[in-house]
mmCIF file of C-alpha atoms in Angstrom:
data_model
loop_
_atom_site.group_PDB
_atom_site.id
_atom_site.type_symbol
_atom_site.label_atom_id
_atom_site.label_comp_id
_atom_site.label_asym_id
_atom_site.label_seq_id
_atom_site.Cartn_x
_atom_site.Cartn_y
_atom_site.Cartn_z
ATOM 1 C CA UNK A 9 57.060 12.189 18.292
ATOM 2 C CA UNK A 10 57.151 13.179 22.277
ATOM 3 C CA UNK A 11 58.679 10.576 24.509
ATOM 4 C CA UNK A 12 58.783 10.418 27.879
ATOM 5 C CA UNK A 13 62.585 10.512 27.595
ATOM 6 C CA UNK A 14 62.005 13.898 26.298
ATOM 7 C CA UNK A 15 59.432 15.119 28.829
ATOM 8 C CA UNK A 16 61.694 13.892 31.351
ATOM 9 C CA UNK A 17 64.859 15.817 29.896
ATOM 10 C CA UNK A 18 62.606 19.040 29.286
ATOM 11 C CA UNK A 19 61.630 18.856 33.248
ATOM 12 C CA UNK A 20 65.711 18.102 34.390
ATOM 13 C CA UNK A 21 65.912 21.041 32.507
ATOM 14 C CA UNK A 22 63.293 23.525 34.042
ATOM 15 C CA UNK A 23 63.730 22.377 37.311
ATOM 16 C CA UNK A 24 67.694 23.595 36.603
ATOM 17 C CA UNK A 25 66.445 26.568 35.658
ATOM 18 C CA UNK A 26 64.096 26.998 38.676
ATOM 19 C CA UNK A 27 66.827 26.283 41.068
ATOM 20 C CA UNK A 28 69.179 28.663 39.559
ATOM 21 C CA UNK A 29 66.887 31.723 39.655
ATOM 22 C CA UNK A 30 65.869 30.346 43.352
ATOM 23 C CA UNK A 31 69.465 30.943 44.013
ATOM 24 C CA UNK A 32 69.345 34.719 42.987
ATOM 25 C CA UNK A 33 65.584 35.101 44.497
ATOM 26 C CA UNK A 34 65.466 33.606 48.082
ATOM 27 C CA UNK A 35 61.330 34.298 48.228
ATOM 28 C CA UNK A 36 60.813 32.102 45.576
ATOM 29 C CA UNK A 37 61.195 29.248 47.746
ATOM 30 C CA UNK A 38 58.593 29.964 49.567
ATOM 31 C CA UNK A 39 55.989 30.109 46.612
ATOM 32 C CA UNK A 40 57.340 26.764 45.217
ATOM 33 C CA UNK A 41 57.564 24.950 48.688
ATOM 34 C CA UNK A 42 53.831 23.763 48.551
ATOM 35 C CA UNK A 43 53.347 22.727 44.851
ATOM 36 C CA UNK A 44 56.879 20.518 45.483
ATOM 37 C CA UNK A 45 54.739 18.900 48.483
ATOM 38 C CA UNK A 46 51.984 17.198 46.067
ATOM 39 C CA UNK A 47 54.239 16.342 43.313
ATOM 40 C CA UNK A 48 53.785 13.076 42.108
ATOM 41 C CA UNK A 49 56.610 10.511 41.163
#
């Protein structure tokens, strides 16, 4: 069973990950900058 609990952990996680490597990789930011934009909540 998947539960949103999990889905939510597994994206805290990758989006940890993401700004981690962002850190190290300054263009990155500006690849990610427009899918951030139409994220949904």
């Amino acid at each position: 069973m998947y539960t949103i609990e999990m889905a939510y952990a597994r994206m805290r996680e990758l989006q940890d990950l993401a700004n981690r490597s962002r850190a190290h990789q300054p263009s990155a930011t500006k690849l990610r900058a427009p899918k951030r934009a139409a994220k949904k909540r």
